[in-house]
Tab-separated table of C-alpha atoms in Angstrom:
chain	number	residue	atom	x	y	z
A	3	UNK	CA	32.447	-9.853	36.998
A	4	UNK	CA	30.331	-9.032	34.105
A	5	UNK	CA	31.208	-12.695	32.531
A	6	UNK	CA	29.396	-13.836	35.501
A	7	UNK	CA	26.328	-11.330	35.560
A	8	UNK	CA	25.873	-12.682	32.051
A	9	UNK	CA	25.506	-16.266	33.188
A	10	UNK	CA	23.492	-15.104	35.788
A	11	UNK	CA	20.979	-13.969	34.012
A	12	UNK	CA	20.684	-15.989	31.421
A	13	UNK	CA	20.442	-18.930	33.780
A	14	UNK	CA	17.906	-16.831	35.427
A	15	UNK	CA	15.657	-15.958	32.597
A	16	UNK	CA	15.191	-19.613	31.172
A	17	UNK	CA	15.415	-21.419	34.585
A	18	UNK	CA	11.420	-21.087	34.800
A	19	UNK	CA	11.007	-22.215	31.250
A	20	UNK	CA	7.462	-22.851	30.865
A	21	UNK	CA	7.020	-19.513	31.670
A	22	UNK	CA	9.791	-17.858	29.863
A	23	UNK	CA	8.366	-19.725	26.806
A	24	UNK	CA	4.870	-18.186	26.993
A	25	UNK	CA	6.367	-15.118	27.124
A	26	UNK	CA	8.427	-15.446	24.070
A	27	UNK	CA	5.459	-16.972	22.639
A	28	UNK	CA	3.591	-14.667	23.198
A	29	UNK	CA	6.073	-12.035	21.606
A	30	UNK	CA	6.779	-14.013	18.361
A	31	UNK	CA	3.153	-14.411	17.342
A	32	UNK	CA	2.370	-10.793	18.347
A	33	UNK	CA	5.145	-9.645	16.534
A	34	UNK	CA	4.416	-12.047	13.082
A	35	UNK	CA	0.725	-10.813	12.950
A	36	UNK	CA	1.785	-7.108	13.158
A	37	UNK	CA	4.179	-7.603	10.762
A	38	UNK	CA	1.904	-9.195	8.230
A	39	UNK	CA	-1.131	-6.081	9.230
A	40	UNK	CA	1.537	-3.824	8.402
A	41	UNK	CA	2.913	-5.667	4.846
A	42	UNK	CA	-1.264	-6.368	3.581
A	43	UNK	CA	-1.769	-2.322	4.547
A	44	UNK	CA	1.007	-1.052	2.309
A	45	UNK	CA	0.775	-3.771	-0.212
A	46	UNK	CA	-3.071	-2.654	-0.763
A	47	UNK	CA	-2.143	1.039	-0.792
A	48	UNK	CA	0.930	0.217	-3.057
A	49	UNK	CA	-1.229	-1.836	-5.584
A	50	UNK	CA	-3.640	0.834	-5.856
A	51	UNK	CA	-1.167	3.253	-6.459
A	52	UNK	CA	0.186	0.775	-9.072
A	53	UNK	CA	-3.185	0.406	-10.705
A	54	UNK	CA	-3.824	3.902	-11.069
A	55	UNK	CA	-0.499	4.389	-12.576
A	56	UNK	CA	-0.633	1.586	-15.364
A	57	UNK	CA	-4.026	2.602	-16.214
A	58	UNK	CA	-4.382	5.999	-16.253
A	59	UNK	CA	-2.369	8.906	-15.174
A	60	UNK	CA	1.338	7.462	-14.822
A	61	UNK	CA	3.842	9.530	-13.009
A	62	UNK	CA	2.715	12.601	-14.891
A	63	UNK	CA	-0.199	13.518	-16.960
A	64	UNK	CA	0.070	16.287	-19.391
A	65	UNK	CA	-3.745	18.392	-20.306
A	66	UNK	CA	-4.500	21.353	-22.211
A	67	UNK	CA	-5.445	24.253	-19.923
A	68	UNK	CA	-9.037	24.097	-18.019
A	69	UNK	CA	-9.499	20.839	-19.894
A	70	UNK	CA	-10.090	19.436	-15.909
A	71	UNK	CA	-12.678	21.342	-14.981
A	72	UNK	CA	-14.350	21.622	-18.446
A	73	UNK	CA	-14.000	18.178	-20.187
A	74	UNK	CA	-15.042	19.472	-23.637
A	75	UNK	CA	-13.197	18.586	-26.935
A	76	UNK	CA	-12.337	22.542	-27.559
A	77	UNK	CA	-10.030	22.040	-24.452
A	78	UNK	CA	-8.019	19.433	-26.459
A	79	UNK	CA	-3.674	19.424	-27.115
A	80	UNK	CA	-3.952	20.536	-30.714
A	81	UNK	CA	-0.052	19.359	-31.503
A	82	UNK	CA	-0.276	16.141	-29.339
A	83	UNK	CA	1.233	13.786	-31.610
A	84	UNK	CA	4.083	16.079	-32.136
A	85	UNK	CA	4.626	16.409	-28.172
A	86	UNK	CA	4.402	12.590	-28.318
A	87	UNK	CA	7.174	12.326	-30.451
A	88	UNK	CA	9.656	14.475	-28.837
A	89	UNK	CA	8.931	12.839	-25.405
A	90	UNK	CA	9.706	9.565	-26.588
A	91	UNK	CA	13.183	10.851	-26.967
A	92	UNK	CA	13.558	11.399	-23.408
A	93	UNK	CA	15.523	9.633	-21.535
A	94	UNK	CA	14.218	9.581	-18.476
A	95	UNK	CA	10.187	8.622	-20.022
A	96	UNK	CA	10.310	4.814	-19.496
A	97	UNK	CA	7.031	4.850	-21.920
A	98	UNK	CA	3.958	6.855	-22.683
A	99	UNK	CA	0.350	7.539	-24.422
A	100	UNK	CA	-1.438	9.863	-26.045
A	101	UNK	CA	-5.301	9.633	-25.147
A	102	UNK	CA	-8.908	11.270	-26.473
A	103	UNK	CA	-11.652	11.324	-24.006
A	104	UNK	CA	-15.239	12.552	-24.204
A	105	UNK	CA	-17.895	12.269	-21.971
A	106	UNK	CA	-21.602	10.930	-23.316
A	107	UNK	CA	-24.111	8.232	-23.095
A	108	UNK	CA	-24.004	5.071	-23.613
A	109	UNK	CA	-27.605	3.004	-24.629
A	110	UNK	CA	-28.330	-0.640	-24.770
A	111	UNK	CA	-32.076	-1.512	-25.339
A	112	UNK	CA	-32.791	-2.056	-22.298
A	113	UNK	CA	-30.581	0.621	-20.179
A	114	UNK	CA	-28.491	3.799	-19.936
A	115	UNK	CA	-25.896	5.364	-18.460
A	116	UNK	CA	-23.682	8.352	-18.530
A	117	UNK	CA	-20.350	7.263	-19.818
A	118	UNK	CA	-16.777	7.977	-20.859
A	119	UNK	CA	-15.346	6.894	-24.258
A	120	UNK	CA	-11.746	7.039	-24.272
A	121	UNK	CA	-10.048	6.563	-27.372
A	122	UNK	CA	-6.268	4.336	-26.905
A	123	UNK	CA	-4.120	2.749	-28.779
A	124	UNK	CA	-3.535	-0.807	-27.542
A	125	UNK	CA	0.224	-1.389	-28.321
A	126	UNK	CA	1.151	2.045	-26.782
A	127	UNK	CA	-1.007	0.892	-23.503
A	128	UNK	CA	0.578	-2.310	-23.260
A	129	UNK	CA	3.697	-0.870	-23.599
A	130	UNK	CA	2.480	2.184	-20.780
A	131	UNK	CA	0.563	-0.118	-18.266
A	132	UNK	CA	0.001	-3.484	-19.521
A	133	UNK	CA	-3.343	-2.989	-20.667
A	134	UNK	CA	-4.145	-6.579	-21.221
A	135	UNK	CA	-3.708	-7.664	-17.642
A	136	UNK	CA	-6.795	-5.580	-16.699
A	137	UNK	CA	-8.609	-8.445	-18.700
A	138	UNK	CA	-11.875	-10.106	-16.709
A	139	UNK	CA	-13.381	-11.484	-19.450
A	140	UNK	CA	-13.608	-11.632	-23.518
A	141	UNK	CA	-10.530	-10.335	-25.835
A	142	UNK	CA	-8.561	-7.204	-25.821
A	143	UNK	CA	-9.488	-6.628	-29.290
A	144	UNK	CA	-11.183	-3.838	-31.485
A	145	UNK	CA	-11.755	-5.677	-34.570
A	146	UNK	CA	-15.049	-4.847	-35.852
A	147	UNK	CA	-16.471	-1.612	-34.093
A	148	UNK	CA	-15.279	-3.664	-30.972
A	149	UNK	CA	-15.312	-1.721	-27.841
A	150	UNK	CA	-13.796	-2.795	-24.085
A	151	UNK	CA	-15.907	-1.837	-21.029
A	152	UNK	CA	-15.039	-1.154	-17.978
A	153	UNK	CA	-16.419	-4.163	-14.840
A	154	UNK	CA	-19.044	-1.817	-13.134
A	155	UNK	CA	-19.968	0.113	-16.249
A	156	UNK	CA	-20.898	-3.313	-17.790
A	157	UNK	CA	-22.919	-4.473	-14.643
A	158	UNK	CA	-24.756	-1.213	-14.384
A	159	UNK	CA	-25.749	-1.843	-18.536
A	160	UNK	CA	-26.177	-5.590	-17.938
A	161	UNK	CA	-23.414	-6.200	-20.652
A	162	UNK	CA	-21.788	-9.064	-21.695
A	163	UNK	CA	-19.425	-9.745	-24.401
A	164	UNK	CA	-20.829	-9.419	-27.618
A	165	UNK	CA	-23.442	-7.384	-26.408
A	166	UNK	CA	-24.232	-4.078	-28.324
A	167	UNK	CA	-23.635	-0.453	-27.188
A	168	UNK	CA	-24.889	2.945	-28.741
A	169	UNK	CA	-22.057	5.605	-27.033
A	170	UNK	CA	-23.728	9.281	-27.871
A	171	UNK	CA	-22.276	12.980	-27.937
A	172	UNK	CA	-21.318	15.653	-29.469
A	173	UNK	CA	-19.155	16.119	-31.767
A	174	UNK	CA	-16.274	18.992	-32.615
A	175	UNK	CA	-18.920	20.532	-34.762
A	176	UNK	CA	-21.382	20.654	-31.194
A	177	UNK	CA	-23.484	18.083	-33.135
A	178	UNK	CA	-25.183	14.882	-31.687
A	179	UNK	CA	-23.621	11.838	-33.018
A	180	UNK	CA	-23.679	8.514	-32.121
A	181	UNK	CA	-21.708	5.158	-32.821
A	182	UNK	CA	-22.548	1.591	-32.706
A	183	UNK	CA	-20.010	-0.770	-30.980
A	184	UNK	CA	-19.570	-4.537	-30.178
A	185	UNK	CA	-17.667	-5.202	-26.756
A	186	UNK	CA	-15.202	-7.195	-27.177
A	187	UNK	CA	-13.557	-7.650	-23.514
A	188	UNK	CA	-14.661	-6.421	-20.039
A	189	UNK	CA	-11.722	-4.808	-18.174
A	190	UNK	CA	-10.884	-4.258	-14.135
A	191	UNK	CA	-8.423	-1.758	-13.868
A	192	UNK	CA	-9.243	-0.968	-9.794
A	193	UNK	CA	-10.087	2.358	-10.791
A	194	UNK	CA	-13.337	3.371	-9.848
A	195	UNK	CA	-13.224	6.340	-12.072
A	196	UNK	CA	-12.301	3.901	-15.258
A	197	UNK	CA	-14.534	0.750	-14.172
A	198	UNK	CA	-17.773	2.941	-13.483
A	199	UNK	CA	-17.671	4.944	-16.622
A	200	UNK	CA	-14.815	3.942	-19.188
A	201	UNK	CA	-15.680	2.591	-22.849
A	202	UNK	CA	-12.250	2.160	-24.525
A	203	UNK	CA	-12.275	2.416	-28.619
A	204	UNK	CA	-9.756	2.269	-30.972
A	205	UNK	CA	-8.078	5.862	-31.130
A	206	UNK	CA	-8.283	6.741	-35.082
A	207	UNK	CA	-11.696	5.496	-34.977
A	208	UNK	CA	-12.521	8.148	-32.328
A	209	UNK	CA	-10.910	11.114	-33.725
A	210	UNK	CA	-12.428	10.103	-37.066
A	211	UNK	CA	-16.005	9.775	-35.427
A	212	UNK	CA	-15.829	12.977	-33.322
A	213	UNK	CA	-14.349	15.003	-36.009
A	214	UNK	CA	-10.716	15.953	-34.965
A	215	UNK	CA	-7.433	15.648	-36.284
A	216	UNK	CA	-5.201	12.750	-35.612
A	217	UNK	CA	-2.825	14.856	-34.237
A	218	UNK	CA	-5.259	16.300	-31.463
A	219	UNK	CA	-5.385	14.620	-27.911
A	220	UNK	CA	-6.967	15.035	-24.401
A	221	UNK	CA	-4.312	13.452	-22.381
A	222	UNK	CA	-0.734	12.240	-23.070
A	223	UNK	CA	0.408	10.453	-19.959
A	224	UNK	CA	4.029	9.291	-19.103
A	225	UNK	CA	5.711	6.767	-17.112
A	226	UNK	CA	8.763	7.916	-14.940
A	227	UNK	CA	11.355	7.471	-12.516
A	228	UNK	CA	12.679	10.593	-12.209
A	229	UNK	CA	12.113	13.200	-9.838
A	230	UNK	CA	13.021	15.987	-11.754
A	231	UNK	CA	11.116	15.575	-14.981
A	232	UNK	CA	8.016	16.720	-13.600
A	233	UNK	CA	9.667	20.678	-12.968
A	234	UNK	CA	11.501	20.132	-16.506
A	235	UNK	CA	8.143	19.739	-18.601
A	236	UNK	CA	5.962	22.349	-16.587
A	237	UNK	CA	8.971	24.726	-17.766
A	238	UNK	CA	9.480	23.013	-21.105
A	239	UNK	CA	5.450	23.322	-21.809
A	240	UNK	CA	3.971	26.478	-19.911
A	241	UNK	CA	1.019	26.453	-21.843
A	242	UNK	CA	-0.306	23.350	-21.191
A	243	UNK	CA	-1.105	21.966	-17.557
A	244	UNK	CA	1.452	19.500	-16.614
A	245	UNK	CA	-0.072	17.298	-13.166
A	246	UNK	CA	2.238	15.280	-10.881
A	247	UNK	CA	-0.031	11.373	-9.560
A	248	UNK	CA	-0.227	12.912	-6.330
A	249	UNK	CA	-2.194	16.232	-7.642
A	250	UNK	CA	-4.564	13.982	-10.038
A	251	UNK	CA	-5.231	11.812	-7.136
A	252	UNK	CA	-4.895	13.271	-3.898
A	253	UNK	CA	-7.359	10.767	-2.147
A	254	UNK	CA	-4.609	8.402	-2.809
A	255	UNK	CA	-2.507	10.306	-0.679
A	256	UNK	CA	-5.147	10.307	1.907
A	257	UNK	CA	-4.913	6.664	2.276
A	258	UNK	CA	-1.292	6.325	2.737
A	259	UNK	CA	-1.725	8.866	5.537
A	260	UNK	CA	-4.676	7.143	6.896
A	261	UNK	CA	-2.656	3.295	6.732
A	262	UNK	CA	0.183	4.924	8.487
A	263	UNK	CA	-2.156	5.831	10.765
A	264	UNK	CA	-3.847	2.250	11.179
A	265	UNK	CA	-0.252	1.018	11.355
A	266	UNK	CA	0.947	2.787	14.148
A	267	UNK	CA	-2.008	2.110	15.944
A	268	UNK	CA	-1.645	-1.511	16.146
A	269	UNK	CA	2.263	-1.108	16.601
A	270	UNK	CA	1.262	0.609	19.636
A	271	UNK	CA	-1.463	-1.988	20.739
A	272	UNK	CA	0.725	-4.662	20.124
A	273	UNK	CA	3.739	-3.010	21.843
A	274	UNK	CA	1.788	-2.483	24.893
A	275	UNK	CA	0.804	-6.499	24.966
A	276	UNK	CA	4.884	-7.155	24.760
A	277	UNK	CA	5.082	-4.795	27.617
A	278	UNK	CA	2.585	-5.940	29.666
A	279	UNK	CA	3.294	-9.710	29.438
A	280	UNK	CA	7.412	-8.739	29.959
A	281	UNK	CA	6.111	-7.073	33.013
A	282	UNK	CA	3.917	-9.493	34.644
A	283	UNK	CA	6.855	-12.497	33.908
A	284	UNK	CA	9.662	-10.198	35.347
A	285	UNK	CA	7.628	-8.471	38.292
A	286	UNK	CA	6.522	-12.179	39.638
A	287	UNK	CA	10.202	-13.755	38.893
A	288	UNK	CA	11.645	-11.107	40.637
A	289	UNK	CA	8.990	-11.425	43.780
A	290	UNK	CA	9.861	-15.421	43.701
A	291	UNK	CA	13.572	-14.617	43.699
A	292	UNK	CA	13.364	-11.913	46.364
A	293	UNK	CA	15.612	-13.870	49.123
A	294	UNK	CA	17.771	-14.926	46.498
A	295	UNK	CA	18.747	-11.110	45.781
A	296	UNK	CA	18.485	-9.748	49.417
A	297	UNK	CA	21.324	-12.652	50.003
A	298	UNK	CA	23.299	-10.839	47.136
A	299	UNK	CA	22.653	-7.488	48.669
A	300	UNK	CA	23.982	-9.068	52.022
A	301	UNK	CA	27.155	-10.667	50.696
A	302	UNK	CA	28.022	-7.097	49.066
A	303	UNK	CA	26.905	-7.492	45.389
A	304	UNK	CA	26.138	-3.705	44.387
A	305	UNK	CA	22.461	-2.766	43.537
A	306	UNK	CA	23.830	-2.336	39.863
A	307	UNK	CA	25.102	-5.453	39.222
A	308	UNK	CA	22.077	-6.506	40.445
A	309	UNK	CA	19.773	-4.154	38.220
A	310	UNK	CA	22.270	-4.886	35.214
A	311	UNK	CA	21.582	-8.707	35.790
A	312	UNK	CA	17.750	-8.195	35.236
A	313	UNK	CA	18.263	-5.645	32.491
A	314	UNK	CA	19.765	-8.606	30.761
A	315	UNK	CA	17.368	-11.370	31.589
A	316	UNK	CA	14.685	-9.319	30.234
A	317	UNK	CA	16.676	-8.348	27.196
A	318	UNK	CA	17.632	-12.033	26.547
A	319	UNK	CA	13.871	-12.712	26.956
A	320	UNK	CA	13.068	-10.213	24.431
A	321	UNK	CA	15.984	-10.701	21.651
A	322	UNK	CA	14.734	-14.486	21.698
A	323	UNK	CA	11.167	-13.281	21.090
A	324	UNK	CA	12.511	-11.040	18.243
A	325	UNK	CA	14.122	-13.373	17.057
A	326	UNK	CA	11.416	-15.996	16.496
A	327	UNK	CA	8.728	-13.230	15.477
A	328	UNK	CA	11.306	-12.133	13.124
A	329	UNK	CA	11.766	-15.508	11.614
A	330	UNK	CA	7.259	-16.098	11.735
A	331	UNK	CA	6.717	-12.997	9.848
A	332	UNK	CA	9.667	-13.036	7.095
A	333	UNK	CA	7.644	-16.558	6.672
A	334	UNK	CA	4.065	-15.399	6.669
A	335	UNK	CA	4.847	-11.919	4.547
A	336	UNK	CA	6.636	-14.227	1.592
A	337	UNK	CA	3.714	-16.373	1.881
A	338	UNK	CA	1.381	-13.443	1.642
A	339	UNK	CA	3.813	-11.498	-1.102
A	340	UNK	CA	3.706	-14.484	-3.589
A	341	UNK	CA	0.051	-15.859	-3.023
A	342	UNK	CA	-1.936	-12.871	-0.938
A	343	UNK	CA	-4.667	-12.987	1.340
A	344	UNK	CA	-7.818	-14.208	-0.606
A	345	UNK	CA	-10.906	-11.870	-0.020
A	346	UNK	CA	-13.256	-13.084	-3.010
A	347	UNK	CA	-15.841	-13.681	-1.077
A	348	UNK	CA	-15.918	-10.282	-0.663
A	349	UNK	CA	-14.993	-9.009	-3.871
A	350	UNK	CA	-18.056	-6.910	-5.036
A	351	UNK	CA	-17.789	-4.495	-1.877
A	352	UNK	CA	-14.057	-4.403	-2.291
A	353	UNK	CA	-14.278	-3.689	-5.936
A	354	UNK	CA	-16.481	-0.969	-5.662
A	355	UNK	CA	-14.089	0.746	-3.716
A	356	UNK	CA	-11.338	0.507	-6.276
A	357	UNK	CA	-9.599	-2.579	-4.538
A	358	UNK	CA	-8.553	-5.675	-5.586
A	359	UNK	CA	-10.113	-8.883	-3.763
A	360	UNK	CA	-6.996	-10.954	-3.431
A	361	UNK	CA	-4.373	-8.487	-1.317
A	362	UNK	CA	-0.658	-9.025	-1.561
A	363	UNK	CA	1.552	-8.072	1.297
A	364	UNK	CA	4.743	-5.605	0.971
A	365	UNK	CA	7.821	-6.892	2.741
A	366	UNK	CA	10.473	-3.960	4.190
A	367	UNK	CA	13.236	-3.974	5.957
A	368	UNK	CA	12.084	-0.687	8.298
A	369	UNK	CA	8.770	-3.092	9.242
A	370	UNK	CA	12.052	-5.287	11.354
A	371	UNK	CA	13.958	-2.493	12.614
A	372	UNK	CA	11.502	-0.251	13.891
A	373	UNK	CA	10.217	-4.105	15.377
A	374	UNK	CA	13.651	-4.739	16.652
A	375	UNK	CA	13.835	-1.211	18.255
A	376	UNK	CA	10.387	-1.324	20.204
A	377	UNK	CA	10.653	-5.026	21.595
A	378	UNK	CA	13.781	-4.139	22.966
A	379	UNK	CA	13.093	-0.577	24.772
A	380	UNK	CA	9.725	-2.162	26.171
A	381	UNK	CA	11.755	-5.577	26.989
A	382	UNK	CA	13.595	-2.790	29.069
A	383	UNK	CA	11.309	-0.771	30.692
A	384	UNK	CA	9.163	-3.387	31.865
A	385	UNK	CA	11.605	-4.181	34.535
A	386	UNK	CA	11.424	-0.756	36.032
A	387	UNK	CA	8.666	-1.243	38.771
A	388	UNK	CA	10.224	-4.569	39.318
A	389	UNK	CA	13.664	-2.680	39.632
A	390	UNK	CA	12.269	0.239	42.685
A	391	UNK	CA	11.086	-2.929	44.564
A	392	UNK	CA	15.133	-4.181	44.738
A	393	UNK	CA	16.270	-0.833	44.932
A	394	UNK	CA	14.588	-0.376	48.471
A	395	UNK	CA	14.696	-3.474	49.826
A	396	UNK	CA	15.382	-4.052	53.125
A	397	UNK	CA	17.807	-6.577	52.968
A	398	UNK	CA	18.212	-8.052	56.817
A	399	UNK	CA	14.020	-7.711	56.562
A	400	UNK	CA	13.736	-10.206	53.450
A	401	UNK	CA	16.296	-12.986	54.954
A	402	UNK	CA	14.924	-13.272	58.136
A	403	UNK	CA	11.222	-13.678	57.063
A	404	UNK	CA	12.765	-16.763	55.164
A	405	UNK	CA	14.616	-18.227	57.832
């Protein structure tokens, strides 16, 4: 019996086909767009997290105390080259940097603007973050006084490379002092922080010129996988102020919130298109086939069999659907995961908000199950109404008015 109720209904649910087909259509291509909404949203949160990481904070920064709040160079790791050192022996510290900051002003002839030199060391950033993919334009070089400016920074001075820069501020003695530099590159990093205000010099040059020892830093910041390191160096170093991504950047976590937000919006919006068009294809099938199932009714088919029949036309309606959206998104997120969704024409406006103007999608496996799961229970439901009409049908009623 159930052999049959199988054949029944999938005879049934493709025997109007044009219709069937718009429905499934109509499934498919809501279901690929979602999916690809969904992969651009967490591929743009995920690259900003990424960004931040590689060119700033990592997993884990480590600060001397109050140096947050009060960004002066007597708030400064006086044994950070020694900390440095014994981190590197960790084994769970994929790599890591050692930093000076100070804030000042940088002059041009023409303009100013406050400004924030940070001192690096080039082979210990590439290894870090890959410093030299931030490249826009010039070298990442700092032969020669050279200096590397951050994008907005640079547009604010009206700098280009090989332009000249006076950086100003005081040094570990509280006296003015100033430095001449020649930028050498112009750098994106997606950090609005780092673009707006970031000068990058050559470390030694920087503790030379503000008067500290080499083995003095601001920052050292790691790069981790593990999730207990971050309890093991707040104990290890109690002094010091160890900070977790999330605590440096808690916008960041914001906008994860906020995209799971946006994302379950229009999984809901789209669900309740599925629904509605499974509804209207079922409710007026059913209506068209209403003598056919009062006859079933009359020659003793239960009301279950019946409502299990239509349970699986709409299910086969809605696997199908699946099936094809399934196969149109994997599609369009690879597309989008290898060559992203181009939005230069947009770039300044997306820049300025620390985000990247071409956008590459995130493909995972939850973004197909949850799918899967939703299709199916509204594939379902959506033959409820339908289902009450059957249930109290008056079966002598509906063959005579056909007869």
């Amino acid at each position: 019996m159930f052999k049959l109720i199988v054949e029944l209904a999938y005879k049934s649910a493709f025997s109007r086909l044009s219709r069937t087909i718009l429905v499934i259509s109509m499934i498919a291509v809501s279901m690929s767009m979602m999916l690809s909404i969904q992969g651009l949203y967490d591929g743009m949160t995920l690259n900003m997290i990424d960004k931040n990481l590689r060119s700033d904070s990592g997993e884990i920064s480590i600060y001397a105390p109050e140096y947050r709040l009060n960004k002066g160079l007597h708030h400064r790791i006086k044994n950070a080259l020694e900390i440095k050192k014994s981190l590197e022996a960790h084994h769970d510290i994929d790599a890591l940097c050692m930093r000076v900051s100070v804030e000042g002003l940088s002059s041009t002839a023409r303009k100013s603007s406050f400004s924030n030199v940070v001192g690096i060391d080039l082979a210990d950033e590439e290894r870090f973050g890959g410093f030299s993919k931030f490249l826009k334009e010039g070298e990442i070089s700092f032969a020669k006084r050279g200096a590397i400016i951050g994008s907005e920074l640079a547009k604010r001075l009206k700098i280009k490379i090989g332009s000249k820069v006076i950086f100003s501020t005081q040094d570990s003695s509280g006296e003015i002092n100033a430095m001449a530099l020649k930028i050498r590159g112009i750098v994106q990093t997606s950090n609005m922080r780092l673009d707006a205000t970031a000068l990058y010099v050559d470390l030694k040059k920087l503790q030379t010129f503000l008067g500290i020892d080499t083995q003095d830093a601001t920052q050292i910041a790691l790069r981790t996988q593990s999730n207990t390191l971050y309890d093991e160096l707040k104990n290890s170093y109690p002094r010091l102020e160890v900070k977790s991504f999330l605590e440096l950047y808690p916008l960041i976590k914001l906008m994860e919130e906020m995209m799971l937000i946006f994302n379950s919006i229009t999984f809901v919006i789209v669900m309740m298109v599925v629904f509605i068009g499974i509804l209207g294809v079922m409710y007026v099938s059913i209506l068209d086939r209403i003598r056919e199932f009062g006859i079933m009714r009359g020659i003793g088919m239960s009301y279950s069999s019946i409502r299990l029949q239509i349970l699986l036309e709409a299910l086969f309606v809605g696997l199908v659907g699946y099936l094809i959206g399934a196969l149109l998104g994997i599609l369009m997120l690879s597309y989008l995961h290898v060559n992203g969704l181009d939005l230069t024409h947009f770039a300044d406006g997306m820049e300025s908000f620390g985000m990247s103007p071409i956008l590459y999608a995130t493909i995972k496996g939850s973004y197909f199950t949850t799918t899967f799961l939703a299709i199916i229970s509204a594939s379902l439901l959506s033959v409820l109404l339908p289902l009450r009409k059957i249930k109290h049908l008056n079966v002598i009623d509906v063959i005579k008015a056909d007869t």
